[in-house]
JSON list of C-alpha atoms in Angstrom, two decimals:
[
{"chain": "A", "resi": 1, "resn": "UNK", "atom": "CA", "xyz": [-57.24, -0.76, 12.63]},
{"chain": "A", "resi": 2, "resn": "UNK", "atom": "CA", "xyz": [-57.99, 2.47, 10.77]},
{"chain": "A", "resi": 3, "resn": "UNK", "atom": "CA", "xyz": [-55.25, 4.57, 9.18]},
{"chain": "A", "resi": 4, "resn": "UNK", "atom": "CA", "xyz": [-54.23, 7.31, 6.77]},
{"chain": "A", "resi": 5, "resn": "UNK", "atom": "CA", "xyz": [-51.42, 6.44, 4.33]},
{"chain": "A", "resi": 6, "resn": "UNK", "atom": "CA", "xyz": [-49.65, 8.84, 1.99]},
{"chain": "A", "resi": 7, "resn": "UNK", "atom": "CA", "xyz": [-49.52, 6.96, -1.30]},
{"chain": "A", "resi": 8, "resn": "UNK", "atom": "CA", "xyz": [-48.07, 9.86, -3.27]},
{"chain": "A", "resi": 9, "resn": "UNK", "atom": "CA", "xyz": [-46.41, 12.97, -1.85]},
{"chain": "A", "resi": 10, "resn": "UNK", "atom": "CA", "xyz": [-45.14, 14.38, -5.15]},
{"chain": "A", "resi": 11, "resn": "UNK", "atom": "CA", "xyz": [-46.41, 16.52, -8.00]},
{"chain": "A", "resi": 12, "resn": "UNK", "atom": "CA", "xyz": [-46.21, 16.58, -11.77]},
{"chain": "A", "resi": 13, "resn": "UNK", "atom": "CA", "xyz": [-42.42, 16.18, -11.38]},
{"chain": "A", "resi": 14, "resn": "UNK", "atom": "CA", "xyz": [-41.13, 12.68, -12.18]},
{"chain": "A", "resi": 15, "resn": "UNK", "atom": "CA", "xyz": [-39.09, 11.48, -9.22]},
{"chain": "A", "resi": 16, "resn": "UNK", "atom": "CA", "xyz": [-37.63, 8.21, -7.94]},
{"chain": "A", "resi": 17, "resn": "UNK", "atom": "CA", "xyz": [-38.90, 8.62, -4.39]},
{"chain": "A", "resi": 18, "resn": "UNK", "atom": "CA", "xyz": [-42.29, 10.27, -4.85]},
{"chain": "A", "resi": 19, "resn": "UNK", "atom": "CA", "xyz": [-45.41, 9.43, -6.82]},
{"chain": "A", "resi": 20, "resn": "UNK", "atom": "CA", "xyz": [-48.05, 12.07, -7.54]},
{"chain": "A", "resi": 21, "resn": "UNK", "atom": "CA", "xyz": [-50.77, 13.15, -5.17]},
{"chain": "A", "resi": 22, "resn": "UNK", "atom": "CA", "xyz": [-52.83, 10.58, -3.31]},
{"chain": "A", "resi": 23, "resn": "UNK", "atom": "CA", "xyz": [-53.92, 9.74, 0.23]},
{"chain": "A", "resi": 24, "resn": "UNK", "atom": "CA", "xyz": [-55.44, 6.41, 1.24]},
{"chain": "A", "resi": 25, "resn": "UNK", "atom": "CA", "xyz": [-58.01, 6.36, 4.04]},
{"chain": "A", "resi": 26, "resn": "UNK", "atom": "CA", "xyz": [-58.68, 2.98, 5.65]},
{"chain": "A", "resi": 27, "resn": "UNK", "atom": "CA", "xyz": [-61.79, 3.40, 7.80]},
{"chain": "A", "resi": 28, "resn": "UNK", "atom": "CA", "xyz": [-62.52, 0.15, 9.61]},
{"chain": "A", "resi": 29, "resn": "UNK", "atom": "CA", "xyz": [-61.43, -1.84, 6.56]},
{"chain": "A", "resi": 30, "resn": "UNK", "atom": "CA", "xyz": [-63.11, 0.40, 3.98]},
{"chain": "A", "resi": 31, "resn": "UNK", "atom": "CA", "xyz": [-60.43, 1.85, 1.65]},
{"chain": "A", "resi": 32, "resn": "UNK", "atom": "CA", "xyz": [-61.15, 5.32, 0.23]},
{"chain": "A", "resi": 33, "resn": "UNK", "atom": "CA", "xyz": [-58.70, 7.07, -2.09]},
{"chain": "A", "resi": 34, "resn": "UNK", "atom": "CA", "xyz": [-58.36, 10.85, -2.11]},
{"chain": "A", "resi": 35, "resn": "UNK", "atom": "CA", "xyz": [-56.82, 11.81, -5.45]},
{"chain": "A", "resi": 36, "resn": "UNK", "atom": "CA", "xyz": [-55.24, 9.40, -7.91]},
{"chain": "A", "resi": 37, "resn": "UNK", "atom": "CA", "xyz": [-52.12, 10.83, -9.56]},
{"chain": "A", "resi": 38, "resn": "UNK", "atom": "CA", "xyz": [-49.49, 9.01, -11.60]},
{"chain": "A", "resi": 39, "resn": "UNK", "atom": "CA", "xyz": [-47.88, 5.96, -9.99]},
{"chain": "A", "resi": 40, "resn": "UNK", "atom": "CA", "xyz": [-50.49, 5.69, -7.27]},
{"chain": "A", "resi": 41, "resn": "UNK", "atom": "CA", "xyz": [-52.11, 2.42, -8.37]},
{"chain": "A", "resi": 42, "resn": "UNK", "atom": "CA", "xyz": [-48.77, 0.67, -7.82]},
{"chain": "A", "resi": 43, "resn": "UNK", "atom": "CA", "xyz": [-48.40, 2.36, -4.43]},
{"chain": "A", "resi": 44, "resn": "UNK", "atom": "CA", "xyz": [-51.89, 1.12, -3.56]},
{"chain": "A", "resi": 45, "resn": "UNK", "atom": "CA", "xyz": [-50.68, -2.44, -4.03]},
{"chain": "A", "resi": 46, "resn": "UNK", "atom": "CA", "xyz": [-47.59, -1.71, -1.93]},
{"chain": "A", "resi": 47, "resn": "UNK", "atom": "CA", "xyz": [-49.93, -0.50, 0.83]},
{"chain": "A", "resi": 48, "resn": "UNK", "atom": "CA", "xyz": [-51.71, -3.86, 0.76]},
{"chain": "A", "resi": 49, "resn": "UNK", "atom": "CA", "xyz": [-54.84, -2.91, -1.23]},
{"chain": "A", "resi": 50, "resn": "UNK", "atom": "CA", "xyz": [-55.59, -4.68, -4.51]},
{"chain": "A", "resi": 51, "resn": "UNK", "atom": "CA", "xyz": [-57.11, -2.47, -7.18]},
{"chain": "A", "resi": 52, "resn": "UNK", "atom": "CA", "xyz": [-60.40, -4.39, -7.18]},
{"chain": "A", "resi": 53, "resn": "UNK", "atom": "CA", "xyz": [-60.80, -3.88, -3.42]},
{"chain": "A", "resi": 54, "resn": "UNK", "atom": "CA", "xyz": [-60.98, -0.12, -3.92]},
{"chain": "A", "resi": 55, "resn": "UNK", "atom": "CA", "xyz": [-64.60, 0.99, -4.44]},
{"chain": "A", "resi": 56, "resn": "UNK", "atom": "CA", "xyz": [-64.40, 4.72, -3.67]},
{"chain": "A", "resi": 57, "resn": "UNK", "atom": "CA", "xyz": [-62.18, 7.44, -5.19]},
{"chain": "A", "resi": 58, "resn": "UNK", "atom": "CA", "xyz": [-62.54, 11.13, -4.31]},
{"chain": "A", "resi": 59, "resn": "UNK", "atom": "CA", "xyz": [-61.01, 13.78, -6.58]},
{"chain": "A", "resi": 60, "resn": "UNK", "atom": "CA", "xyz": [-60.05, 17.18, -5.19]},
{"chain": "A", "resi": 61, "resn": "UNK", "atom": "CA", "xyz": [-59.80, 18.70, -8.70]},
{"chain": "A", "resi": 62, "resn": "UNK", "atom": "CA", "xyz": [-58.81, 17.70, -12.23]},
{"chain": "A", "resi": 63, "resn": "UNK", "atom": "CA", "xyz": [-55.09, 18.41, -12.63]},
{"chain": "A", "resi": 64, "resn": "UNK", "atom": "CA", "xyz": [-53.36, 15.38, -14.22]},
{"chain": "A", "resi": 65, "resn": "UNK", "atom": "CA", "xyz": [-51.12, 14.77, -11.20]},
{"chain": "A", "resi": 66, "resn": "UNK", "atom": "CA", "xyz": [-54.31, 14.21, -9.17]},
{"chain": "A", "resi": 67, "resn": "UNK", "atom": "CA", "xyz": [-56.37, 12.11, -11.61]},
{"chain": "A", "resi": 68, "resn": "UNK", "atom": "CA", "xyz": [-54.14, 10.39, -14.19]},
{"chain": "A", "resi": 69, "resn": "UNK", "atom": "CA", "xyz": [-54.05, 6.94, -12.53]},
{"chain": "A", "resi": 70, "resn": "UNK", "atom": "CA", "xyz": [-57.79, 6.63, -12.98]},
{"chain": "A", "resi": 71, "resn": "UNK", "atom": "CA", "xyz": [-56.79, 5.24, -16.38]},
{"chain": "A", "resi": 72, "resn": "UNK", "atom": "CA", "xyz": [-54.80, 2.18, -15.16]},
{"chain": "A", "resi": 73, "resn": "UNK", "atom": "CA", "xyz": [-57.19, 1.74, -12.22]},
{"chain": "A", "resi": 74, "resn": "UNK", "atom": "CA", "xyz": [-60.22, 1.38, -14.48]},
{"chain": "A", "resi": 75, "resn": "UNK", "atom": "CA", "xyz": [-58.39, -0.63, -17.13]},
{"chain": "A", "resi": 76, "resn": "UNK", "atom": "CA", "xyz": [-57.09, -3.10, -14.54]},
{"chain": "A", "resi": 77, "resn": "UNK", "atom": "CA", "xyz": [-60.60, -3.50, -13.16]},
{"chain": "A", "resi": 78, "resn": "UNK", "atom": "CA", "xyz": [-61.97, -4.31, -16.59]},
{"chain": "A", "resi": 79, "resn": "UNK", "atom": "CA", "xyz": [-59.22, -6.45, -18.10]},
{"chain": "A", "resi": 80, "resn": "UNK", "atom": "CA", "xyz": [-56.70, -7.66, -15.54]},
{"chain": "A", "resi": 81, "resn": "UNK", "atom": "CA", "xyz": [-56.61, -11.46, -15.39]},
{"chain": "A", "resi": 82, "resn": "UNK", "atom": "CA", "xyz": [-55.52, -11.18, -11.77]},
{"chain": "A", "resi": 83, "resn": "UNK", "atom": "CA", "xyz": [-58.17, -9.77, -9.43]},
{"chain": "A", "resi": 84, "resn": "UNK", "atom": "CA", "xyz": [-60.62, -8.36, -11.99]},
{"chain": "A", "resi": 85, "resn": "UNK", "atom": "CA", "xyz": [-63.26, -6.01, -10.63]},
{"chain": "A", "resi": 86, "resn": "UNK", "atom": "CA", "xyz": [-66.66, -7.42, -9.65]},
{"chain": "A", "resi": 87, "resn": "UNK", "atom": "CA", "xyz": [-68.03, -4.50, -7.59]},
{"chain": "A", "resi": 88, "resn": "UNK", "atom": "CA", "xyz": [-69.02, -0.97, -8.59]},
{"chain": "A", "resi": 89, "resn": "UNK", "atom": "CA", "xyz": [-66.38, 1.76, -8.70]},
{"chain": "A", "resi": 90, "resn": "UNK", "atom": "CA", "xyz": [-67.62, 5.08, -7.28]},
{"chain": "A", "resi": 91, "resn": "UNK", "atom": "CA", "xyz": [-65.84, 8.29, -8.29]},
{"chain": "A", "resi": 92, "resn": "UNK", "atom": "CA", "xyz": [-66.66, 11.47, -6.36]},
{"chain": "A", "resi": 93, "resn": "UNK", "atom": "CA", "xyz": [-65.62, 15.01, -7.16]},
{"chain": "A", "resi": 94, "resn": "UNK", "atom": "CA", "xyz": [-66.70, 18.57, -7.89]},
{"chain": "A", "resi": 95, "resn": "UNK", "atom": "CA", "xyz": [-68.91, 19.50, -10.85]},
{"chain": "A", "resi": 96, "resn": "UNK", "atom": "CA", "xyz": [-67.12, 18.40, -14.01]},
{"chain": "A", "resi": 97, "resn": "UNK", "atom": "CA", "xyz": [-66.25, 14.93, -12.71]},
{"chain": "A", "resi": 98, "resn": "UNK", "atom": "CA", "xyz": [-68.81, 13.30, -15.00]},
{"chain": "A", "resi": 99, "resn": "UNK", "atom": "CA", "xyz": [-67.33, 15.17, -17.98]},
{"chain": "A", "resi": 100, "resn": "UNK", "atom": "CA", "xyz": [-63.84, 13.94, -17.01]},
{"chain": "A", "resi": 101, "resn": "UNK", "atom": "CA", "xyz": [-64.90, 10.30, -16.78]},
{"chain": "A", "resi": 102, "resn": "UNK", "atom": "CA", "xyz": [-67.03, 10.51, -19.92]},
{"chain": "A", "resi": 103, "resn": "UNK", "atom": "CA", "xyz": [-64.04, 12.01, -21.74]},
{"chain": "A", "resi": 104, "resn": "UNK", "atom": "CA", "xyz": [-61.79, 9.12, -20.71]},
{"chain": "A", "resi": 105, "resn": "UNK", "atom": "CA", "xyz": [-64.46, 6.64, -21.78]},
{"chain": "A", "resi": 106, "resn": "UNK", "atom": "CA", "xyz": [-64.74, 8.41, -25.14]},
{"chain": "A", "resi": 107, "resn": "UNK", "atom": "CA", "xyz": [-61.00, 8.49, -25.80]},
{"chain": "A", "resi": 108, "resn": "UNK", "atom": "CA", "xyz": [-60.29, 4.89, -24.82]},
{"chain": "A", "resi": 109, "resn": "UNK", "atom": "CA", "xyz": [-63.76, 3.38, -25.47]},
{"chain": "A", "resi": 110, "resn": "UNK", "atom": "CA", "xyz": [-66.03, 2.38, -22.59]},
{"chain": "A", "resi": 111, "resn": "UNK", "atom": "CA", "xyz": [-65.17, -1.29, -23.15]},
{"chain": "A", "resi": 112, "resn": "UNK", "atom": "CA", "xyz": [-61.59, -0.53, -22.05]},
{"chain": "A", "resi": 113, "resn": "UNK", "atom": "CA", "xyz": [-62.71, 0.59, -18.60]},
{"chain": "A", "resi": 114, "resn": "UNK", "atom": "CA", "xyz": [-65.85, -1.33, -17.67]},
{"chain": "A", "resi": 115, "resn": "UNK", "atom": "CA", "xyz": [-67.59, -4.67, -17.80]},
{"chain": "A", "resi": 116, "resn": "UNK", "atom": "CA", "xyz": [-71.28, -5.65, -17.57]},
{"chain": "A", "resi": 117, "resn": "UNK", "atom": "CA", "xyz": [-70.72, -7.15, -14.10]},
{"chain": "A", "resi": 118, "resn": "UNK", "atom": "CA", "xyz": [-70.27, -3.75, -12.40]},
{"chain": "A", "resi": 119, "resn": "UNK", "atom": "CA", "xyz": [-70.78, -0.02, -12.91]},
{"chain": "A", "resi": 120, "resn": "UNK", "atom": "CA", "xyz": [-68.47, 2.99, -12.86]},
{"chain": "A", "resi": 121, "resn": "UNK", "atom": "CA", "xyz": [-70.65, 5.46, -10.99]},
{"chain": "A", "resi": 122, "resn": "UNK", "atom": "CA", "xyz": [-69.88, 9.18, -10.82]},
{"chain": "A", "resi": 123, "resn": "UNK", "atom": "CA", "xyz": [-71.08, 11.37, -7.94]},
{"chain": "A", "resi": 124, "resn": "UNK", "atom": "CA", "xyz": [-70.71, 15.11, -8.48]},
{"chain": "A", "resi": 125, "resn": "UNK", "atom": "CA", "xyz": [-70.61, 16.86, -5.11]},
{"chain": "A", "resi": 126, "resn": "UNK", "atom": "CA", "xyz": [-72.39, 20.20, -5.13]},
{"chain": "A", "resi": 127, "resn": "UNK", "atom": "CA", "xyz": [-72.78, 20.69, -1.36]},
{"chain": "A", "resi": 128, "resn": "UNK", "atom": "CA", "xyz": [-70.23, 21.20, 1.43]},
{"chain": "A", "resi": 129, "resn": "UNK", "atom": "CA", "xyz": [-70.65, 17.64, 2.68]},
{"chain": "A", "resi": 130, "resn": "UNK", "atom": "CA", "xyz": [-71.40, 14.11, 1.49]},
{"chain": "A", "resi": 131, "resn": "UNK", "atom": "CA", "xyz": [-71.31, 10.54, 2.77]},
{"chain": "A", "resi": 132, "resn": "UNK", "atom": "CA", "xyz": [-69.71, 7.27, 1.70]},
{"chain": "A", "resi": 133, "resn": "UNK", "atom": "CA", "xyz": [-71.57, 4.40, 3.28]},
{"chain": "A", "resi": 134, "resn": "UNK", "atom": "CA", "xyz": [-71.81, 5.46, 6.95]},
{"chain": "A", "resi": 135, "resn": "UNK", "atom": "CA", "xyz": [-68.89, 7.90, 6.81]},
{"chain": "A", "resi": 136, "resn": "UNK", "atom": "CA", "xyz": [-69.51, 11.66, 6.62]},
{"chain": "A", "resi": 137, "resn": "UNK", "atom": "CA", "xyz": [-67.09, 14.10, 4.96]},
{"chain": "A", "resi": 138, "resn": "UNK", "atom": "CA", "xyz": [-66.84, 17.85, 4.49]},
{"chain": "A", "resi": 139, "resn": "UNK", "atom": "CA", "xyz": [-65.85, 18.80, 0.94]},
{"chain": "A", "resi": 140, "resn": "UNK", "atom": "CA", "xyz": [-64.74, 22.41, 1.06]},
{"chain": "A", "resi": 141, "resn": "UNK", "atom": "CA", "xyz": [-63.77, 24.67, -1.85]},
{"chain": "A", "resi": 142, "resn": "UNK", "atom": "CA", "xyz": [-60.25, 26.06, -1.41]},
{"chain": "A", "resi": 143, "resn": "UNK", "atom": "CA", "xyz": [-58.36, 28.33, -3.82]},
{"chain": "A", "resi": 144, "resn": "UNK", "atom": "CA", "xyz": [-57.14, 27.88, -6.52]},
{"chain": "A", "resi": 145, "resn": "UNK", "atom": "CA", "xyz": [-60.40, 27.53, -8.41]},
{"chain": "A", "resi": 146, "resn": "UNK", "atom": "CA", "xyz": [-62.20, 24.17, -8.31]},
{"chain": "A", "resi": 147, "resn": "UNK", "atom": "CA", "xyz": [-59.84, 22.57, -5.75]},
{"chain": "A", "resi": 148, "resn": "UNK", "atom": "CA", "xyz": [-61.55, 20.98, -2.75]},
{"chain": "A", "resi": 149, "resn": "UNK", "atom": "CA", "xyz": [-60.22, 19.88, 0.60]},
{"chain": "A", "resi": 150, "resn": "UNK", "atom": "CA", "xyz": [-61.52, 16.89, 2.55]},
{"chain": "A", "resi": 151, "resn": "UNK", "atom": "CA", "xyz": [-62.28, 16.99, 6.26]},
{"chain": "A", "resi": 152, "resn": "UNK", "atom": "CA", "xyz": [-63.74, 14.35, 8.56]},
{"chain": "A", "resi": 153, "resn": "UNK", "atom": "CA", "xyz": [-63.95, 13.19, 12.18]},
{"chain": "A", "resi": 154, "resn": "UNK", "atom": "CA", "xyz": [-62.92, 9.73, 13.34]},
{"chain": "A", "resi": 155, "resn": "UNK", "atom": "CA", "xyz": [-63.08, 8.47, 16.95]},
{"chain": "A", "resi": 156, "resn": "UNK", "atom": "CA", "xyz": [-63.42, 12.02, 18.20]},
{"chain": "A", "resi": 157, "resn": "UNK", "atom": "CA", "xyz": [-60.39, 13.35, 16.30]},
{"chain": "A", "resi": 158, "resn": "UNK", "atom": "CA", "xyz": [-60.49, 15.68, 13.29]},
{"chain": "A", "resi": 159, "resn": "UNK", "atom": "CA", "xyz": [-58.57, 15.16, 10.04]},
{"chain": "A", "resi": 160, "resn": "UNK", "atom": "CA", "xyz": [-58.08, 17.32, 6.96]},
{"chain": "A", "resi": 161, "resn": "UNK", "atom": "CA", "xyz": [-56.43, 17.06, 3.50]},
{"chain": "A", "resi": 162, "resn": "UNK", "atom": "CA", "xyz": [-56.10, 20.19, 1.40]},
{"chain": "A", "resi": 163, "resn": "UNK", "atom": "CA", "xyz": [-55.51, 18.81, -2.12]},
{"chain": "A", "resi": 164, "resn": "UNK", "atom": "CA", "xyz": [-53.81, 21.53, -4.19]},
{"chain": "A", "resi": 165, "resn": "UNK", "atom": "CA", "xyz": [-53.98, 24.74, -2.22]},
{"chain": "A", "resi": 166, "resn": "UNK", "atom": "CA", "xyz": [-52.25, 28.09, -2.07]},
{"chain": "A", "resi": 167, "resn": "UNK", "atom": "CA", "xyz": [-51.84, 29.93, 1.22]},
{"chain": "A", "resi": 168, "resn": "UNK", "atom": "CA", "xyz": [-54.95, 31.95, 2.10]},
{"chain": "A", "resi": 169, "resn": "UNK", "atom": "CA", "xyz": [-57.42, 32.71, 4.88]},
{"chain": "A", "resi": 170, "resn": "UNK", "atom": "CA", "xyz": [-59.77, 29.90, 3.77]},
{"chain": "A", "resi": 171, "resn": "UNK", "atom": "CA", "xyz": [-57.05, 27.31, 4.37]},
{"chain": "A", "resi": 172, "resn": "UNK", "atom": "CA", "xyz": [-56.32, 28.62, 7.85]},
{"chain": "A", "resi": 173, "resn": "UNK", "atom": "CA", "xyz": [-60.02, 28.33, 8.69]},
{"chain": "A", "resi": 174, "resn": "UNK", "atom": "CA", "xyz": [-60.16, 24.89, 7.07]},
{"chain": "A", "resi": 175, "resn": "UNK", "atom": "CA", "xyz": [-57.34, 23.60, 9.32]},
{"chain": "A", "resi": 176, "resn": "UNK", "atom": "CA", "xyz": [-58.28, 25.32, 12.57]},
{"chain": "A", "resi": 177, "resn": "UNK", "atom": "CA", "xyz": [-58.88, 22.76, 15.33]},
{"chain": "A", "resi": 178, "resn": "UNK", "atom": "CA", "xyz": [-57.63, 19.83, 13.23]},
{"chain": "A", "resi": 179, "resn": "UNK", "atom": "CA", "xyz": [-55.69, 17.00, 14.91]},
{"chain": "A", "resi": 180, "resn": "UNK", "atom": "CA", "xyz": [-53.89, 15.77, 11.76]},
{"chain": "A", "resi": 181, "resn": "UNK", "atom": "CA", "xyz": [-53.63, 17.81, 8.56]},
{"chain": "A", "resi": 182, "resn": "UNK", "atom": "CA", "xyz": [-52.05, 16.76, 5.25]},
{"chain": "A", "resi": 183, "resn": "UNK", "atom": "CA", "xyz": [-51.31, 19.94, 3.36]},
{"chain": "A", "resi": 184, "resn": "UNK", "atom": "CA", "xyz": [-50.10, 21.02, -0.07]},
{"chain": "A", "resi": 185, "resn": "UNK", "atom": "CA", "xyz": [-46.61, 22.32, 0.75]},
{"chain": "A", "resi": 186, "resn": "UNK", "atom": "CA", "xyz": [-45.44, 22.81, -2.81]},
{"chain": "A", "resi": 187, "resn": "UNK", "atom": "CA", "xyz": [-47.28, 26.03, -3.58]},
{"chain": "A", "resi": 188, "resn": "UNK", "atom": "CA", "xyz": [-46.88, 27.91, -0.25]},
{"chain": "A", "resi": 189, "resn": "UNK", "atom": "CA", "xyz": [-43.48, 29.31, 0.70]},
{"chain": "A", "resi": 190, "resn": "UNK", "atom": "CA", "xyz": [-41.80, 28.15, 3.92]},
{"chain": "A", "resi": 191, "resn": "UNK", "atom": "CA", "xyz": [-42.87, 31.34, 5.72]},
{"chain": "A", "resi": 192, "resn": "UNK", "atom": "CA", "xyz": [-46.47, 30.69, 4.64]},
{"chain": "A", "resi": 193, "resn": "UNK", "atom": "CA", "xyz": [-46.36, 27.12, 5.97]},
{"chain": "A", "resi": 194, "resn": "UNK", "atom": "CA", "xyz": [-45.13, 28.54, 9.28]},
{"chain": "A", "resi": 195, "resn": "UNK", "atom": "CA", "xyz": [-47.92, 31.11, 9.28]},
{"chain": "A", "resi": 196, "resn": "UNK", "atom": "CA", "xyz": [-50.48, 28.43, 8.44]},
{"chain": "A", "resi": 197, "resn": "UNK", "atom": "CA", "xyz": [-49.25, 26.36, 11.40]},
{"chain": "A", "resi": 198, "resn": "UNK", "atom": "CA", "xyz": [-49.26, 29.20, 13.90]},
{"chain": "A", "resi": 199, "resn": "UNK", "atom": "CA", "xyz": [-52.63, 30.60, 12.91]},
{"chain": "A", "resi": 200, "resn": "UNK", "atom": "CA", "xyz": [-54.48, 27.27, 12.54]},
{"chain": "A", "resi": 201, "resn": "UNK", "atom": "CA", "xyz": [-52.77, 25.46, 15.46]},
{"chain": "A", "resi": 202, "resn": "UNK", "atom": "CA", "xyz": [-53.47, 22.13, 13.76]},
{"chain": "A", "resi": 203, "resn": "UNK", "atom": "CA", "xyz": [-51.91, 19.59, 16.13]},
{"chain": "A", "resi": 204, "resn": "UNK", "atom": "CA", "xyz": [-49.89, 17.71, 13.47]},
{"chain": "A", "resi": 205, "resn": "UNK", "atom": "CA", "xyz": [-49.18, 19.13, 10.02]},
{"chain": "A", "resi": 206, "resn": "UNK", "atom": "CA", "xyz": [-47.86, 16.72, 7.39]},
{"chain": "A", "resi": 207, "resn": "UNK", "atom": "CA", "xyz": [-46.26, 18.44, 4.39]},
{"chain": "A", "resi": 208, "resn": "UNK", "atom": "CA", "xyz": [-47.09, 16.75, 1.08]},
{"chain": "A", "resi": 209, "resn": "UNK", "atom": "CA", "xyz": [-47.37, 17.64, -2.64]},
{"chain": "A", "resi": 210, "resn": "UNK", "atom": "CA", "xyz": [-43.71, 18.60, -2.55]},
{"chain": "A", "resi": 211, "resn": "UNK", "atom": "CA", "xyz": [-42.05, 20.49, -5.40]},
{"chain": "A", "resi": 212, "resn": "UNK", "atom": "CA", "xyz": [-38.94, 21.26, -3.34]},
{"chain": "A", "resi": 213, "resn": "UNK", "atom": "CA", "xyz": [-37.03, 19.83, -0.43]},
{"chain": "A", "resi": 214, "resn": "UNK", "atom": "CA", "xyz": [-38.36, 20.89, 2.95]},
{"chain": "A", "resi": 215, "resn": "UNK", "atom": "CA", "xyz": [-36.53, 20.69, 6.27]},
{"chain": "A", "resi": 216, "resn": "UNK", "atom": "CA", "xyz": [-38.90, 19.73, 9.05]},
{"chain": "A", "resi": 217, "resn": "UNK", "atom": "CA", "xyz": [-36.51, 20.86, 11.77]},
{"chain": "A", "resi": 218, "resn": "UNK", "atom": "CA", "xyz": [-36.20, 24.36, 10.34]},
{"chain": "A", "resi": 219, "resn": "UNK", "atom": "CA", "xyz": [-39.96, 24.69, 9.83]},
{"chain": "A", "resi": 220, "resn": "UNK", "atom": "CA", "xyz": [-40.63, 23.35, 13.33]},
{"chain": "A", "resi": 221, "resn": "UNK", "atom": "CA", "xyz": [-38.23, 25.83, 14.96]},
{"chain": "A", "resi": 222, "resn": "UNK", "atom": "CA", "xyz": [-39.62, 28.80, 13.06]},
{"chain": "A", "resi": 223, "resn": "UNK", "atom": "CA", "xyz": [-43.19, 27.79, 13.87]},
{"chain": "A", "resi": 224, "resn": "UNK", "atom": "CA", "xyz": [-42.44, 27.07, 17.53]},
{"chain": "A", "resi": 225, "resn": "UNK", "atom": "CA", "xyz": [-40.68, 30.40, 17.89]},
{"chain": "A", "resi": 226, "resn": "UNK", "atom": "CA", "xyz": [-43.82, 32.03, 16.46]},
{"chain": "A", "resi": 227, "resn": "UNK", "atom": "CA", "xyz": [-46.08, 30.29, 18.99]},
{"chain": "A", "resi": 228, "resn": "UNK", "atom": "CA", "xyz": [-47.03, 27.04, 17.26]},
{"chain": "A", "resi": 229, "resn": "UNK", "atom": "CA", "xyz": [-47.66, 24.26, 19.79]},
{"chain": "A", "resi": 230, "resn": "UNK", "atom": "CA", "xyz": [-47.93, 21.32, 17.39]},
{"chain": "A", "resi": 231, "resn": "UNK", "atom": "CA", "xyz": [-45.66, 19.22, 15.19]},
{"chain": "A", "resi": 232, "resn": "UNK", "atom": "CA", "xyz": [-44.62, 19.64, 11.55]},
{"chain": "A", "resi": 233, "resn": "UNK", "atom": "CA", "xyz": [-43.70, 16.51, 9.58]},
{"chain": "A", "resi": 234, "resn": "UNK", "atom": "CA", "xyz": [-42.35, 16.27, 6.02]},
{"chain": "A", "resi": 235, "resn": "UNK", "atom": "CA", "xyz": [-44.26, 13.43, 4.36]},
{"chain": "A", "resi": 236, "resn": "UNK", "atom": "CA", "xyz": [-42.87, 10.59, 2.29]},
{"chain": "A", "resi": 237, "resn": "UNK", "atom": "CA", "xyz": [-44.58, 7.96, 0.16]},
{"chain": "A", "resi": 238, "resn": "UNK", "atom": "CA", "xyz": [-46.17, 5.13, 2.19]},
{"chain": "A", "resi": 239, "resn": "UNK", "atom": "CA", "xyz": [-45.91, 7.04, 5.48]},
{"chain": "A", "resi": 240, "resn": "UNK", "atom": "CA", "xyz": [-48.88, 5.95, 7.56]},
{"chain": "A", "resi": 241, "resn": "UNK", "atom": "CA", "xyz": [-50.74, 7.30, 10.60]},
{"chain": "A", "resi": 242, "resn": "UNK", "atom": "CA", "xyz": [-53.03, 5.27, 12.84]},
{"chain": "A", "resi": 243, "resn": "UNK", "atom": "CA", "xyz": [-56.42, 6.92, 13.40]}
]
């Protein structure tokens, strides 16, 4: 069974209930991580995925609350005595991803994060789309600078994740016609989330990357009154949706 699981719905804030940004895609048993902020590697285990089972990580951009758990992920793969890594780790992201990974290797020494039995492979995405095994993804630039959203189709339904994103026309276009959208709700104001819902008409909008408390009922009423026909959900860590 395929699913989307919110591993981290928080931000740079340190909170009991939320880890930093991350979404786990399970596509017919292939786990793919979109963003890897602090606390996410532990959440991955809580979701039933051991660190060495994860072969593919996609980064929307390079803010620490989206990339910082690359450090424990790679260290565990190299040195954990329980479930050490034996397969390649693929890291995908916008231009600059190689510099990020090289920088981590330089600071901590490559021996801290890799072993001769596998490779850490970096894939810088310079086009609007790419593939992981047989799965095709759109990788779309969304403001602020260097942030990218992920969009894909599964069993005839369309899914989208915005990463960090402010409210703007590009995001409305990015979410138009989407069945399930996971959006950055920390940077837009409530009125902008409502406007995003009404103008995109994404069928289900899941609010994540939360800096403040949101009230789904209030957002739903405002959006419905403005003509939105879908559903707004406030996300929480380990919330899962069947694809």
